[in-house]
Structure formats: structure tokens, C-alpha cells
PDB file of N, CA and C in Angstrom:
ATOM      1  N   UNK A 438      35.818  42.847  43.974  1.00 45.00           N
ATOM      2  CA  UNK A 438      35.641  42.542  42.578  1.00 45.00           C
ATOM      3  C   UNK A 438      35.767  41.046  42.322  1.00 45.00           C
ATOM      4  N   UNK A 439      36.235  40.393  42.968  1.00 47.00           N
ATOM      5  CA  UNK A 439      36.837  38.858  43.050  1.00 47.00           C
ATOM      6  C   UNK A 439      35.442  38.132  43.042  1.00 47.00           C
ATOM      7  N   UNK A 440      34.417  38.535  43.850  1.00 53.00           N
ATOM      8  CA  UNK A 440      33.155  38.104  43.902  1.00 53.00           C
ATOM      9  C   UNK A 440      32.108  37.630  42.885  1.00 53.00           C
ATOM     10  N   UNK A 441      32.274  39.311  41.926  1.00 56.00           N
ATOM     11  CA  UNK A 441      31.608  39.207  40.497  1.00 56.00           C
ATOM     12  C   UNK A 441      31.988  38.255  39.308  1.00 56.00           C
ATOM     13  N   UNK A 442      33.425  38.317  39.604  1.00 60.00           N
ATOM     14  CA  UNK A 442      33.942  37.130  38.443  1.00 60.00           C
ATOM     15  C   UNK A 442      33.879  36.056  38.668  1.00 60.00           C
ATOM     16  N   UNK A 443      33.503  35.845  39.534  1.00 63.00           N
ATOM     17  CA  UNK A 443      33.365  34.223  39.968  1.00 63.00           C
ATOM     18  C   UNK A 443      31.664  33.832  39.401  1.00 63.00           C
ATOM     19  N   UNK A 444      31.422  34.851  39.903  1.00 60.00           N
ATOM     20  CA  UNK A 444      29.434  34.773  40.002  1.00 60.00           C
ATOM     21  C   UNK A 444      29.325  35.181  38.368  1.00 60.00           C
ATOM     22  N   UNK A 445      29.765  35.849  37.516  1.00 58.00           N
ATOM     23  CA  UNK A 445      30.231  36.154  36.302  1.00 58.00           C
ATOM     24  C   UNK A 445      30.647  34.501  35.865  1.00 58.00           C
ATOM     25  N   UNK A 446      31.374  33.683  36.025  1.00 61.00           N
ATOM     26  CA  UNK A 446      32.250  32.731  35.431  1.00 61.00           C
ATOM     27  C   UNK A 446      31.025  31.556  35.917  1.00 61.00           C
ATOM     28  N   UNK A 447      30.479  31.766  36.802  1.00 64.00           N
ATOM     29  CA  UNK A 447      29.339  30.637  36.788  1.00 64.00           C
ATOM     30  C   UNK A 447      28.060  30.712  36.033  1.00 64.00           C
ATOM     31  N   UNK A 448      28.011  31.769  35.920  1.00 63.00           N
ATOM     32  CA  UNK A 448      26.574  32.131  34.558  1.00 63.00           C
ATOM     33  C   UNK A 448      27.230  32.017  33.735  1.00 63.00           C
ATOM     34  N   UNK A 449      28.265  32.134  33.326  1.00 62.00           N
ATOM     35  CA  UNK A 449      28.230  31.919  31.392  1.00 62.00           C
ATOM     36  C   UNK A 449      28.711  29.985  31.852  1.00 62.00           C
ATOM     37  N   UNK A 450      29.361  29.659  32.673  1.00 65.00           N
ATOM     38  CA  UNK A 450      29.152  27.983  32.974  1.00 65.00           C
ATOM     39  C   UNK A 450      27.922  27.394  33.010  1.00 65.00           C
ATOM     40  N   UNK A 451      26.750  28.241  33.176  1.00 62.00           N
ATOM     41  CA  UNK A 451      25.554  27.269  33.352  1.00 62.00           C
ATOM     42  C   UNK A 451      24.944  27.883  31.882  1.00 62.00           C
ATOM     43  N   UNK A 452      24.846  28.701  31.086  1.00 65.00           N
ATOM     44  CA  UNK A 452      24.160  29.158  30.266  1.00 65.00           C
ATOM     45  C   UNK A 452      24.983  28.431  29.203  1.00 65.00           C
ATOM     46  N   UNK A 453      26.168  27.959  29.118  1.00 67.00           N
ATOM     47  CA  UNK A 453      26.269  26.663  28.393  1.00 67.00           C
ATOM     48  C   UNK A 453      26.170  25.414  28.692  1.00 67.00           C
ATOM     49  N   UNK A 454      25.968  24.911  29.766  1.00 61.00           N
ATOM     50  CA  UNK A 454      25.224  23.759  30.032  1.00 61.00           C
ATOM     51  C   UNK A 454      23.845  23.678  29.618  1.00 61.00           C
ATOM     52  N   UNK A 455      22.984  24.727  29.831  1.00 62.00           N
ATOM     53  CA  UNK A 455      21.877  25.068  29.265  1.00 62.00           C
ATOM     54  C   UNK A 455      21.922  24.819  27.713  1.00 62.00           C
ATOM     55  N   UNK A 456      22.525  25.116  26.923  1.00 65.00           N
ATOM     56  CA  UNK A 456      22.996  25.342  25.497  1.00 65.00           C
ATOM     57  C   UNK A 456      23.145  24.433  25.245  1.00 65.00           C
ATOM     58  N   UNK A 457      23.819  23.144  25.684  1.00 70.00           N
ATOM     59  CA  UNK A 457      24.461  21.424  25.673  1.00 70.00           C
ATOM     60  C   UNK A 457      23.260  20.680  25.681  1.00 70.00           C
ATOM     61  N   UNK A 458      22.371  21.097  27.182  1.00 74.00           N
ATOM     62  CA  UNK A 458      20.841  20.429  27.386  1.00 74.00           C
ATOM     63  C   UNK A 458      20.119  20.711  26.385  1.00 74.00           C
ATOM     64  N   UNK A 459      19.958  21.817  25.455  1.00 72.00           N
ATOM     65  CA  UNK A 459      19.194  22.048  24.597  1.00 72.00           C
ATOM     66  C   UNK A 459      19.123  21.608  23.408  1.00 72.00           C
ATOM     67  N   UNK A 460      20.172  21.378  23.175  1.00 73.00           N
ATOM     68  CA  UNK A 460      21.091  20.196  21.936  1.00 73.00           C
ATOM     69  C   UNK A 460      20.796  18.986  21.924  1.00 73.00           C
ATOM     70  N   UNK A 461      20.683  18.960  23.540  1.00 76.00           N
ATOM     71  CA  UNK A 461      20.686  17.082  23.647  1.00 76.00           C
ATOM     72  C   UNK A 461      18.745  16.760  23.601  1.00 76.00           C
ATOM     73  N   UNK A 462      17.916  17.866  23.882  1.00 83.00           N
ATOM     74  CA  UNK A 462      16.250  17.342  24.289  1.00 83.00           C
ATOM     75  C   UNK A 462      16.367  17.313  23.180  1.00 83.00           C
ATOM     76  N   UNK A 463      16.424  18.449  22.356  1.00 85.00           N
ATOM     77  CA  UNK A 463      16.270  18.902  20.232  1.00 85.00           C
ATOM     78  C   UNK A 463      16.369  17.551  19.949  1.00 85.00           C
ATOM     79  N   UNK A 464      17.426  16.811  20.082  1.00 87.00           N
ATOM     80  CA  UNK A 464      17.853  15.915  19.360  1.00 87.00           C
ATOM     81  C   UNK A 464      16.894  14.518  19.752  1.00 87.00           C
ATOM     82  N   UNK A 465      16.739  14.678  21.091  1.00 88.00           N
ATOM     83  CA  UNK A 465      16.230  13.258  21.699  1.00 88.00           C
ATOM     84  C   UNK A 465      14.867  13.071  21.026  1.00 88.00           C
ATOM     85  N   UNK A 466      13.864  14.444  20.941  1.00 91.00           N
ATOM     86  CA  UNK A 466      12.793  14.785  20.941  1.00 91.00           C
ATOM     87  C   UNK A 466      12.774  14.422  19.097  1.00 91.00           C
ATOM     88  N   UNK A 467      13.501  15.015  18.315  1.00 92.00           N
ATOM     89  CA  UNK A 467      13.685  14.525  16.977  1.00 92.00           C
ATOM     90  C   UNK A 467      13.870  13.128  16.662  1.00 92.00           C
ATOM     91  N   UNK A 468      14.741  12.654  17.593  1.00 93.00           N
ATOM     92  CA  UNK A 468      14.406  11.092  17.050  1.00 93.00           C
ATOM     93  C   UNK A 468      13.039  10.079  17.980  1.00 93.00           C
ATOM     94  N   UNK A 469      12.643  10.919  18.792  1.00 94.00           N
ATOM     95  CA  UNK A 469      11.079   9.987  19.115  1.00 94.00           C
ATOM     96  C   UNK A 469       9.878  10.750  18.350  1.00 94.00           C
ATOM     97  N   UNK A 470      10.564  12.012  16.992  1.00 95.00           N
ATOM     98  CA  UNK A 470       9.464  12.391  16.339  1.00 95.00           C
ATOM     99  C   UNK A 470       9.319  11.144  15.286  1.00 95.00           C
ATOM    100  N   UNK A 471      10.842  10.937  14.911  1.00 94.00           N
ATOM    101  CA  UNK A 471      10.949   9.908  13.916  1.00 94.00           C
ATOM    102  C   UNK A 471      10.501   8.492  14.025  1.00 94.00           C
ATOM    103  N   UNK A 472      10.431   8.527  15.144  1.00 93.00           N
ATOM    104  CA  UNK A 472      10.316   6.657  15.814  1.00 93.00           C
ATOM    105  C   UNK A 472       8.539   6.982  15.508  1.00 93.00           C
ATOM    106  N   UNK A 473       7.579   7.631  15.963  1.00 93.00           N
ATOM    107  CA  UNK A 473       6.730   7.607  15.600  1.00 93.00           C
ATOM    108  C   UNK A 473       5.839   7.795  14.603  1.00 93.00           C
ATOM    109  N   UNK A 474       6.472   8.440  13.477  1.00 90.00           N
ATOM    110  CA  UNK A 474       6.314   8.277  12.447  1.00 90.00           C
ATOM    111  C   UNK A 474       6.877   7.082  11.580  1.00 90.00           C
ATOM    112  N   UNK A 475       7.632   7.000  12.217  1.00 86.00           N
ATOM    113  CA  UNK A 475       7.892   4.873  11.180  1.00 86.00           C
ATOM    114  C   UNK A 475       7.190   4.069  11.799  1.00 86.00           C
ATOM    115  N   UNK A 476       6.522   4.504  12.995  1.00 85.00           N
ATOM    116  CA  UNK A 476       5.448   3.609  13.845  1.00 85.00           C
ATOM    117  C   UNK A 476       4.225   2.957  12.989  1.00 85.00           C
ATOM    118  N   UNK A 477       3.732   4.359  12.726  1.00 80.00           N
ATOM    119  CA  UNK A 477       2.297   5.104  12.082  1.00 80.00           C
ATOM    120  C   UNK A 477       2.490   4.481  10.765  1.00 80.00           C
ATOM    121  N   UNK A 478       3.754   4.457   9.961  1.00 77.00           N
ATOM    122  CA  UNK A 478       3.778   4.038   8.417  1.00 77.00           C
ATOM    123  C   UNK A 478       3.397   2.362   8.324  1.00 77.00           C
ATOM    124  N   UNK A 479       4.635   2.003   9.571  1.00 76.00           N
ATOM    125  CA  UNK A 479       4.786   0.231   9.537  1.00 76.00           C
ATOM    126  C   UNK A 479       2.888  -0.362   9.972  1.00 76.00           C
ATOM    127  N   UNK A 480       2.420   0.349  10.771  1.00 75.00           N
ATOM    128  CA  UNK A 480       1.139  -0.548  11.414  1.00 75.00           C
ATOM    129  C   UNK A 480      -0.043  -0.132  11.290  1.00 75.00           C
ATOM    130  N   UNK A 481      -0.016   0.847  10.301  1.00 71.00           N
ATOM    131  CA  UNK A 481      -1.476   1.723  10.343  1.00 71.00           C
ATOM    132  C   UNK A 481      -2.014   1.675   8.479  1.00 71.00           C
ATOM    133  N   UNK A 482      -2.808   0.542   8.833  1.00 60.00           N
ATOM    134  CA  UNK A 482      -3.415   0.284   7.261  1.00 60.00           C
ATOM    135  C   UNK A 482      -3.252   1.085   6.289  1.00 60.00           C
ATOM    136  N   UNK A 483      -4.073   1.850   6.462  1.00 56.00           N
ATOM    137  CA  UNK A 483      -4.745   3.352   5.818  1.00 56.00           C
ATOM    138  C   UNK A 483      -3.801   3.892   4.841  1.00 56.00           C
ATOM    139  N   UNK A 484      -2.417   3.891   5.389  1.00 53.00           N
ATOM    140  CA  UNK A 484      -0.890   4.731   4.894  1.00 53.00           C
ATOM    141  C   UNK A 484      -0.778   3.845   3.533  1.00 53.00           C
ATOM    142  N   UNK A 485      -0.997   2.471   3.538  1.00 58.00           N
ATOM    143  CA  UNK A 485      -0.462   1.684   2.631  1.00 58.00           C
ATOM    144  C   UNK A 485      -1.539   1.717   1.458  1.00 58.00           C
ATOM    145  N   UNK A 486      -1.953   2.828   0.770  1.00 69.00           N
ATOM    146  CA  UNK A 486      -2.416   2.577   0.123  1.00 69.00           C
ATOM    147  C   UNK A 486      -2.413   1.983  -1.639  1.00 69.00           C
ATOM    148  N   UNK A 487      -2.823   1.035  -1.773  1.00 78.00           N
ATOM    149  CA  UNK A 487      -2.056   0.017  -2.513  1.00 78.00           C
ATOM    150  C   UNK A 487      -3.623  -0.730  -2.949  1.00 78.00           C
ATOM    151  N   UNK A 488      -3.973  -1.464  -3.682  1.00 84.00           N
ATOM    152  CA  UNK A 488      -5.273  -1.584  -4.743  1.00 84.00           C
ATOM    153  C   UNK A 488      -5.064  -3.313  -4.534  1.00 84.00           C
ATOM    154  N   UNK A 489      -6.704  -3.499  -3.661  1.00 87.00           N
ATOM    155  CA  UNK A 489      -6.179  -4.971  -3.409  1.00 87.00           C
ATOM    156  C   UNK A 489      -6.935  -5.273  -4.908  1.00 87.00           C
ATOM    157  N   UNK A 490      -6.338  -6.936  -4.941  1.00 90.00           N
ATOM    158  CA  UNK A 490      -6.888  -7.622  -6.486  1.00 90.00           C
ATOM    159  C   UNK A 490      -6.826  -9.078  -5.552  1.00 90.00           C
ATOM    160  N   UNK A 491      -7.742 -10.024  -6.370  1.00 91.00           N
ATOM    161  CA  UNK A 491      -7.614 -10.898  -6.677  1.00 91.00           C
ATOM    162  C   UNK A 491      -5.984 -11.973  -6.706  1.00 91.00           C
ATOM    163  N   UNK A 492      -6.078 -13.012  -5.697  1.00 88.00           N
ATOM    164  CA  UNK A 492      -4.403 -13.568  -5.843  1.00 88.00           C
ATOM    165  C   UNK A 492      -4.560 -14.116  -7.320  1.00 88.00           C
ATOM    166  N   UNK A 493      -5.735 -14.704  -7.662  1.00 89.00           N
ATOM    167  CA  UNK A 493      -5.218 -14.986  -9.093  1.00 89.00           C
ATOM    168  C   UNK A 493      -4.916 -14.120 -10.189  1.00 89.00           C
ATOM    169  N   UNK A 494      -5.225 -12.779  -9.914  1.00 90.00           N
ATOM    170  CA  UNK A 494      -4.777 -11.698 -10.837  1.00 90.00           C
ATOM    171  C   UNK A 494      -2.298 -11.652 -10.619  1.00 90.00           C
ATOM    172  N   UNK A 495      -2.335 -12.137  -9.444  1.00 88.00           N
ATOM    173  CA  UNK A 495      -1.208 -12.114  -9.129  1.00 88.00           C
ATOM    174  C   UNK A 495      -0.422 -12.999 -10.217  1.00 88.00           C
ATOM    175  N   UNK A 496      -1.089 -14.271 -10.588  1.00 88.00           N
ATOM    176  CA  UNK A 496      -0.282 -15.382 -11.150  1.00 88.00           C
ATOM    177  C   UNK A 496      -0.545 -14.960 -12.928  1.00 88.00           C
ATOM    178  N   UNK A 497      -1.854 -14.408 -12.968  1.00 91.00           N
ATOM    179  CA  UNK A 497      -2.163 -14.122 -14.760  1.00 91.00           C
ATOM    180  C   UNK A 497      -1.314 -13.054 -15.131  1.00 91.00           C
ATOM    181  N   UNK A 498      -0.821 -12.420 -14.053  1.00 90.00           N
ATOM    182  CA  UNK A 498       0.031 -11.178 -14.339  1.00 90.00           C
ATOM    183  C   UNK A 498       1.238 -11.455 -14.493  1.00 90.00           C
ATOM    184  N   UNK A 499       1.714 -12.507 -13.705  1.00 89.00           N
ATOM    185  CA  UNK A 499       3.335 -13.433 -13.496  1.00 89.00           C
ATOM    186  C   UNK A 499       3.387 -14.042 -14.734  1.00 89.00           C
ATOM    187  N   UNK A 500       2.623 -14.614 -15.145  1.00 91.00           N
ATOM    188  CA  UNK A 500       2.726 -15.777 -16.365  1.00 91.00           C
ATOM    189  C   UNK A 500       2.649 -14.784 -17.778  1.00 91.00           C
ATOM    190  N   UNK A 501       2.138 -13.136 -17.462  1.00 93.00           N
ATOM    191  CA  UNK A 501       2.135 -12.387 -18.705  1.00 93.00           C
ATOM    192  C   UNK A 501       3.473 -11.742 -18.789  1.00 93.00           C
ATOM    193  N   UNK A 502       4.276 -11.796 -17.843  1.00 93.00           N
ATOM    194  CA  UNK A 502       5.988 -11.827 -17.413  1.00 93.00           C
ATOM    195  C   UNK A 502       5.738 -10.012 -17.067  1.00 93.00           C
ATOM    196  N   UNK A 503       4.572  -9.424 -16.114  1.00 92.00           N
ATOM    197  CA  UNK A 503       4.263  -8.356 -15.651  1.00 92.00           C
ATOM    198  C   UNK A 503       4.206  -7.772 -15.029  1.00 92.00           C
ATOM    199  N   UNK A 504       4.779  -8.714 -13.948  1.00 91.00           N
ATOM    200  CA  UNK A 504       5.120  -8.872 -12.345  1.00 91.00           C
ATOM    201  C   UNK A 504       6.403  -8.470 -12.442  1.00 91.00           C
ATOM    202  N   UNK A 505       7.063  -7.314 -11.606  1.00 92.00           N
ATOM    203  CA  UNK A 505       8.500  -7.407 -11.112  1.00 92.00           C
ATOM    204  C   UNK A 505       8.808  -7.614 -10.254  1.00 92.00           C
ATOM    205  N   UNK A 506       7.699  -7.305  -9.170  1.00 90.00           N
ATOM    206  CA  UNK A 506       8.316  -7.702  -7.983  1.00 90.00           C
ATOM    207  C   UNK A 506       7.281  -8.172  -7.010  1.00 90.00           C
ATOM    208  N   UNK A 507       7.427  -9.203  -6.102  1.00 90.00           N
ATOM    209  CA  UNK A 507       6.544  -9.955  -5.297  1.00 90.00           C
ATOM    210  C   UNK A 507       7.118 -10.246  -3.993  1.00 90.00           C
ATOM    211  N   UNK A 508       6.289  -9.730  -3.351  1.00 89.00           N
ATOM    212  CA  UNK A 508       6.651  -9.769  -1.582  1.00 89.00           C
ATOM    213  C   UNK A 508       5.709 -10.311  -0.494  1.00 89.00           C
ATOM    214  N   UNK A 509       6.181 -11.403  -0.179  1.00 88.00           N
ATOM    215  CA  UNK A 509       4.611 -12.236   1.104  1.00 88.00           C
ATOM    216  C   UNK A 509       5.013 -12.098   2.449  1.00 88.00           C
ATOM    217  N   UNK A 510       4.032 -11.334   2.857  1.00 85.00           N
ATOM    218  CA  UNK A 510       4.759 -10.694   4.250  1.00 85.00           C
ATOM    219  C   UNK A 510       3.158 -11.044   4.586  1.00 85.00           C
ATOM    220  N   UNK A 511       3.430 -12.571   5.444  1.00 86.00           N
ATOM    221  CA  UNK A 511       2.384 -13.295   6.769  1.00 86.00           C
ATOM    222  C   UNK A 511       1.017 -13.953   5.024  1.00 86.00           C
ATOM    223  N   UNK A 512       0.131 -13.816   5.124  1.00 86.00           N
ATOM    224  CA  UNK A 512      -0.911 -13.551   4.234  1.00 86.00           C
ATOM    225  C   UNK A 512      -1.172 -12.997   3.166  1.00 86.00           C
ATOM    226  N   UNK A 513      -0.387 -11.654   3.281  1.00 88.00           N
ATOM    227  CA  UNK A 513      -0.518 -10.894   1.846  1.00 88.00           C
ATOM    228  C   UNK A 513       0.426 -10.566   1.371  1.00 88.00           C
ATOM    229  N   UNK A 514       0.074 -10.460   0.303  1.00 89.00           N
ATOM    230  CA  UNK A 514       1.125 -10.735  -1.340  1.00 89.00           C
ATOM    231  C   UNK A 514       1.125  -9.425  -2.086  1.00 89.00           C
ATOM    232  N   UNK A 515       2.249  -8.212  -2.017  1.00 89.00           N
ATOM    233  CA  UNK A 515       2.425  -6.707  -2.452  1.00 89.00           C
ATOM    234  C   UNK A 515       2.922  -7.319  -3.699  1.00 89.00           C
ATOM    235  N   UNK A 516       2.383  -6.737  -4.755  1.00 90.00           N
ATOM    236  CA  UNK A 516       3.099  -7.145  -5.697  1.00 90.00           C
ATOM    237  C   UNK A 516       3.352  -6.085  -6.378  1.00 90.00           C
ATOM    238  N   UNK A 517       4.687  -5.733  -7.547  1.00 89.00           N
ATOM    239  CA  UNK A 517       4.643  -4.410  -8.381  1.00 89.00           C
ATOM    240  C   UNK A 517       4.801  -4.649  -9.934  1.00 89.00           C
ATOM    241  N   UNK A 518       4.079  -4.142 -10.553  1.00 90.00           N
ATOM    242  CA  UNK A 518       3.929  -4.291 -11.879  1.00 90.00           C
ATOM    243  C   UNK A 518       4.903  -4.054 -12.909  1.00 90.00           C
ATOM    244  N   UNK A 519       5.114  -4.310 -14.058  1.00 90.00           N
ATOM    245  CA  UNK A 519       6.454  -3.107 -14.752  1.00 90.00           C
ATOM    246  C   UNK A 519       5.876  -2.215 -15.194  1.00 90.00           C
ATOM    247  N   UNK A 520       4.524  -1.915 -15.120  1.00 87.00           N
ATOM    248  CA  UNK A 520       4.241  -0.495 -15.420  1.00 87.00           C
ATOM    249  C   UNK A 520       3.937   0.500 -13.871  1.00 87.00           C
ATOM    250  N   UNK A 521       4.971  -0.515 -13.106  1.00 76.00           N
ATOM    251  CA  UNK A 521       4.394   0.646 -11.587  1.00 76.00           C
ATOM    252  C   UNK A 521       3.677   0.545 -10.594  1.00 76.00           C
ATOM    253  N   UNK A 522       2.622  -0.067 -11.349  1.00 83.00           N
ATOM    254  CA  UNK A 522       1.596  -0.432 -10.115  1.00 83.00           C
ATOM    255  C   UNK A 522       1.771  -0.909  -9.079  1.00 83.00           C
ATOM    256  N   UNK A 523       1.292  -0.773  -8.005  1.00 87.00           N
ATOM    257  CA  UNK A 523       1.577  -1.478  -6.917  1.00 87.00           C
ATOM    258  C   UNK A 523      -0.028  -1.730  -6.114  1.00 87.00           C
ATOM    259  N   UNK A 524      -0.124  -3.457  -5.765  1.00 88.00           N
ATOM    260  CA  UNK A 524      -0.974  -4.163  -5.513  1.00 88.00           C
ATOM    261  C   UNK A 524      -1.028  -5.055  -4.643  1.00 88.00           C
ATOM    262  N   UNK A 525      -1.865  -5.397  -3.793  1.00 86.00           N
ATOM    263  CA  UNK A 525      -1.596  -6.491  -3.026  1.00 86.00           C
ATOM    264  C   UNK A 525      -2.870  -7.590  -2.835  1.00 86.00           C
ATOM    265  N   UNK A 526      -2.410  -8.899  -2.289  1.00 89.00           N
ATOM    266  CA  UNK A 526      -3.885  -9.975  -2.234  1.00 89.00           C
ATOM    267  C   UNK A 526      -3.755 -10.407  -1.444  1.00 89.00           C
ATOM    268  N   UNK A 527      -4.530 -11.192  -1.064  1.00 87.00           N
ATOM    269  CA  UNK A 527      -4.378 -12.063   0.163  1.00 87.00           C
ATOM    270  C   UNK A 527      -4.854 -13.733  -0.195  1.00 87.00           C
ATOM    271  N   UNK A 528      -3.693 -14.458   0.455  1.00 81.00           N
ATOM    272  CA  UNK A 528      -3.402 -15.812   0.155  1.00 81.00           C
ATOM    273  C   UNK A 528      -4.209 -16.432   1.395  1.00 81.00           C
ATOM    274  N   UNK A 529      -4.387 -17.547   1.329  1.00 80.00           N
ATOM    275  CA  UNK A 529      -5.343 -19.178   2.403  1.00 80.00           C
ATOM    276  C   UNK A 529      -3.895 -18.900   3.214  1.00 80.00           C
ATOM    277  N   UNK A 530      -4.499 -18.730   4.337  1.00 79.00           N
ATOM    278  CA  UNK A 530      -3.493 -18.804   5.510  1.00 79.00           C
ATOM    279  C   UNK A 530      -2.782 -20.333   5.694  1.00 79.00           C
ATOM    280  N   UNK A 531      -1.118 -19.970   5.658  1.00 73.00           N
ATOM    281  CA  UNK A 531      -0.524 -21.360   6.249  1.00 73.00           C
ATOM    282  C   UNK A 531      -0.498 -21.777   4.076  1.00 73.00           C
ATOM    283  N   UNK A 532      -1.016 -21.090   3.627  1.00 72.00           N
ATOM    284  CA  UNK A 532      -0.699 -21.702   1.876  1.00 72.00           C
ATOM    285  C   UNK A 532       0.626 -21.198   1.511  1.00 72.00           C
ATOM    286  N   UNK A 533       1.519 -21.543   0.673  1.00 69.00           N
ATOM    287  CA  UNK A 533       2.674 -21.436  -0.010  1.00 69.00           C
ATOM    288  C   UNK A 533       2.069 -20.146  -1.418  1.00 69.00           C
ATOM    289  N   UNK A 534       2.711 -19.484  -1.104  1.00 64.00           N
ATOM    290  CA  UNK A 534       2.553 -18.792  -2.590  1.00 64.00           C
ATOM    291  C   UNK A 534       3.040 -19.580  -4.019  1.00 64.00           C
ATOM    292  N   UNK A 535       3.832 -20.760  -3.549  1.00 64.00           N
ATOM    293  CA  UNK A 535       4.248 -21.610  -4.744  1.00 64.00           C
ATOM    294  C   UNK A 535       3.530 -22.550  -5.617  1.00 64.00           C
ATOM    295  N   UNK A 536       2.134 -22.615  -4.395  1.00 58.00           N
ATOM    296  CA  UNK A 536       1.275 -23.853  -4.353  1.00 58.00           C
ATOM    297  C   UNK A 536       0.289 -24.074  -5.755  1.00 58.00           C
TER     298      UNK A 536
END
């Protein structure tokens, strides 16, 4: 009988190691679902959909005090409206948005 409990005590030892491994892929596999989906958001045009305008629509909108918020990330200029909108333009490369 000494035999079975041993061979007994090593299956339920590996069928929770199994159980531990399964925890740990779930999890690994969930965060390279996530990594690729913030991939896809950060670099893939298409996602950002957002209404290009005119940069001088940017400044007639600033000076109508309509602009809340303005962000220049490389060339282009996201800007958000106070009614919501959200827009972006594109500035002369190497130009100051101050200019």
C-alpha cells in the first residue's frame, strides 16, 4: 500500500504545479494581449480618429478662447475644443507652435 500513496502524493503534486503553470501562461498571455493592443492604439493611424483642420483654424479658435486643450506631439497639433471636439493639424516641420 506504501507504493500507491506515494504515486497518489505525486499526482495531486504535479496536478498543482499544473494549476500554478496555468495561472502563470493565463496571466503572461493576458498581459502580451494587452501590450498589443496599446501597440495597435499608440501607432496605427486609423484608431485616432480625430478631424484634421487647418493649423490656422487652431489659432482662430485659441483667440475665440475655444481651445482647451493643445498638444504638439513631433508635427501635429491635437487640439480639444470646449464643446468636445477633438482635432488635429499639422505644423512646418522644425516650426514652434508659438511662432
Amino acid at each position: 500500500m506504501l507504493p500507491d500513496t506515494r504515486a497518489a502524493g505525486r499526482h495531486l503534486e504535479a496536478e498543482r504545479l499544473m494549476g500554478n503553470r496555468w495561472l502563470k501562461n493565463s496571466f503572461v498571455y493576458l498581459l502580451v494581449i494587452i501590450a498589443l493592443v496599446a501597440i495597435a492604439f499608440a501607432f496605427l493611424p486609423g484608431l485616432n480618429n480625430t478631424e484634421e483642420k487647418p493649423i490656422s483654424d487652431v489659432f482662430v479658435q485659441a483667440r475665440a478662447g475655444k481651445v482647451e486643450k493643445i498638444v504638439v506631439e513631433g508635427d501635429r497639433v491635437n487640439y480639444t475644443t470646449t464643446d468636445s471636439g477633438t482635432f488635429h493639424a499639422r505644423k512646418e516641420p522644425g516650426s514652434s507652435i508659438m511662432e
